[in-house]
Amino acid sequence: MFFEGSEKKATIIVERDQLSLLTDIADEFWQQLVQCADAHILSSIENMHCKAFLLSESSLFVWHDRLLIITCGNTRLVRSVEYFIQQMGVDCIAQVSYQRKNEYFAHAQPSTFGDDIKLLARHVTGKAHRFGELDSHHNYIFHQQNDFQALESDKTYELLAYQIGEIASKKLTSSDLTAAEIRAFLQLEELFIDFVFDDFVFKPYGYSINAIKDKQYFTIHVTPQEHSSYVSIESNINLIALAPMFLKILAPKSFDLLSFNEFEFSDLASEYIPENYVATSLVQQHLSNNYFVCFANYILPQQHFMQAKALDSVEQSHAL
Amino acid sequence: MFFEGSEKKATIIVERDQLSLLTDIADEFWQQLVQCADAHILSSIENMHCKAFLLSESSLFVWHDRLLIITCGNTRLVRSVEYFIQQMGVDCIAQVSYQRKNEYFAHAQPSTFGDDIKLLARHVTGKAHRFGELDSHHNYIFHQQNDFQALESDKTYELLAYQIGEIASKKLTSSDLTAAEIRAFLQLEELFIDFVFDDFVFKPYGYSINAIKDKQYFTIHVTPQEHSSYVSIESNINLIALAPMFLKILAPKSFDLLSFNEFEFSDLASEYIPENYVATSLVQQHLSNNYFVCFANYILPQQHFMQAKALDSVEQSHAL
């Protein structure tokens, strides 16, 4: 079965003196916003800092001063961003950023990144960068150009794993798997002690989890389908330090690391990335909104020949 | 400037006792066939074994028993194949194969590989395979399933270089470059002695060359544009043995090798591929038409961080 796991991601930071997204906005607004991207809310958890919504396609996190929304599949996330701008007005917005990674099946997407930022440019002035080579994994990041400056302490991380190993793929595609079994397989309860979890197992497979503890959050989305498997992890906890654990469990053939304001990226990568992976791409850029962005793609060098993948008619019609 | 260098490729082998493509078919037929893909013939060279047409988008080679057509850009090569089948009839066809590599800008293509083979399936029964991972470089190959069996001596090679080095990119994008200067830069006249060459320099840049000598042929197509540069070489001369020379000149960040009926692929790769490149993908498959196909993708591990690519409006509208 074909499913595009690759995500689009948007962050909107508001002028904190004008409103709190966490206390001033009713859930109906978030329902509407999510619907604009053709997704819907499955469930939510909250604490005094954050409300985390699990979506039919990924996640929405709302804090007092910002929201983070991640959607996969064929969603049109940019429409949610446009909805927010239109409903709330640009004056209360301190910063909009919009990010999109290269998809497995780009031609099946309803829009390109170019289309999306043309739409955003009607509302906000900004600049786009590509992190990574065009013929390999890459991320496009658009950020609004204004006087907003991110705090250096505002650090977030992404770990994106591709082509997970046979053990992980087999486990995560086995039938009647429960959320508890997946949490155990990913060792989440051992690793993230005292976090509140909210997770969901999709049919026939696929898994999403949101987790919060005070100001810490993480979200994981699993698309375990063979040949186009993808696991994304986003957090404000240092995922470079956690990479060895996740890489051991998932055994991906390739993975990306992306960080915002992690100034020790290079040293951390040297310390934590297992030596059997090699970097095919290393990119860093200081954006005008004061985010220092690092991107790296790593691959597992191959020693042995595999057989080609014979394509069946389902793949031919959906995936190519 | 954006140009999709990635090619589609088709081979049609005919029943030799029924006709000779070289002597029984007028040039007007080839003009028509090429036009079906939205390309046109620029020039041609020939000897007693082969006629090689240089096209506005790549090349057409015609031998007594087969044709090879390679087209890049936004051409619809599958329509040329359909034209051949419709005009000549399936009875004179021994084998059709159709191949397509992943594009830099898949969403900008007028059709997908899936669309193309659905069209082919109206005329011939066949099977498609994918060589290489979905999230990385890969080739789709469709071949007709019938009683045709390729000779083991029928060997061909492709060397596809991506993200060529700064020296090569600068040289090949310099203005008013002549064909002779490009031949010299690529050392073609030293390497391919006594070949007849036919080449063309495109504006603002881009280069194509066909070359033949007795039964030997090669064709090279150069898309030197920074960030989406691509050089493809196809030949029945052993390109694995020639790889060190081309890799030294082009210094690509990544390259693919593809071979048909090269049974020593693995040993040759060990012998000739420079040790600074690592394999990210190794695939081999014996197809039912008796072609033993090998595919490998190699990358140059990165040690240093580069800056992100700032996207200008031209790239945003054309390339994303």
Coordinates of N, CA and C in Angstrom, one line a residue, chain A residues 2-4 8 73-76 100 103-112 317-320, chain B residues 106-107 112:
Chain A
F2 N 0.5 2.2 -0.7 CA 1.2 3.4 -0.9 C 0.7 4.5 0.1
F3 N 1.6 5.1 0.9 CA 1.2 6.2 1.7 C 2.4 7.2 1.8
E4 N 2.1 8.4 1.5 CA 3.2 9.4 1.5 C 3.4 9.9 3.0
K8 N 4.8 18.1 5.6 CA 4.9 19.5 5.5 C 4.8 20.0 7.0
G73 N 0.9 12.7 4.0 CA -0.1 12.3 3.0 C -0.2 13.4 1.9
N74 N -1.4 13.5 1.4 CA -1.7 14.5 0.4 C -2.4 15.7 0.9
T75 N -2.2 16.0 2.2 CA -2.7 17.2 2.8 C -2.2 18.5 2.2
R76 N -3.0 19.6 2.2 CA -2.5 20.9 1.8 C -2.3 21.8 3.0
R100 N 9.0 22.0 3.9 CA 8.5 20.8 3.2 C 9.7 20.0 2.7
E103 N 9.3 14.6 -1.3 CA 8.4 13.5 -1.1 C 8.9 12.2 -1.8
Y104 N 8.4 11.1 -1.4 CA 8.7 9.8 -2.1 C 8.0 9.9 -3.5
F105 N 6.8 10.5 -3.5 CA 6.0 10.5 -4.7 C 5.5 12.0 -5.0
A106 N 6.5 12.8 -5.5 CA 6.3 14.2 -5.6 C 5.1 14.5 -6.6
H107 N 5.0 13.7 -7.7 CA 4.0 13.9 -8.7 C 2.6 13.7 -8.2
A108 N 2.5 13.0 -7.1 CA 1.1 12.7 -6.5 C 0.6 13.8 -5.6
Q109 N 1.5 14.8 -5.3 CA 1.1 15.9 -4.4 C 0.2 16.9 -5.1
P110 N -0.7 17.4 -4.4 CA -1.7 18.4 -5.0 C -1.0 19.7 -5.3
S111 N 0.2 20.0 -4.7 CA 0.9 21.2 -5.0 C 2.4 21.0 -4.8
T112 N 3.2 21.9 -5.3 CA 4.6 21.9 -5.1 C 4.9 22.9 -4.0
S317 N 0.0 1.8 -10.5 CA -1.1 2.9 -10.6 C -1.0 3.9 -9.6
H318 N -0.6 3.5 -8.3 CA -0.6 4.5 -7.2 C 0.7 5.2 -7.1
A319 N 1.8 4.5 -7.3 CA 3.1 5.0 -6.7 C 4.0 5.6 -7.8
L320 N 3.7 5.4 -9.0 CA 4.7 5.8 -10.0 C 4.3 7.0 -10.8
Chain B
A106 N 10.2 15.7 -10.7 CA 9.2 14.7 -11.2 C 7.8 15.3 -11.4
H107 N 7.5 16.3 -10.6 CA 6.1 16.9 -10.7 C 6.0 17.7 -12.0
T112 N 4.0 10.0 -15.6 CA 4.8 9.2 -14.7 C 5.2 7.9 -15.5

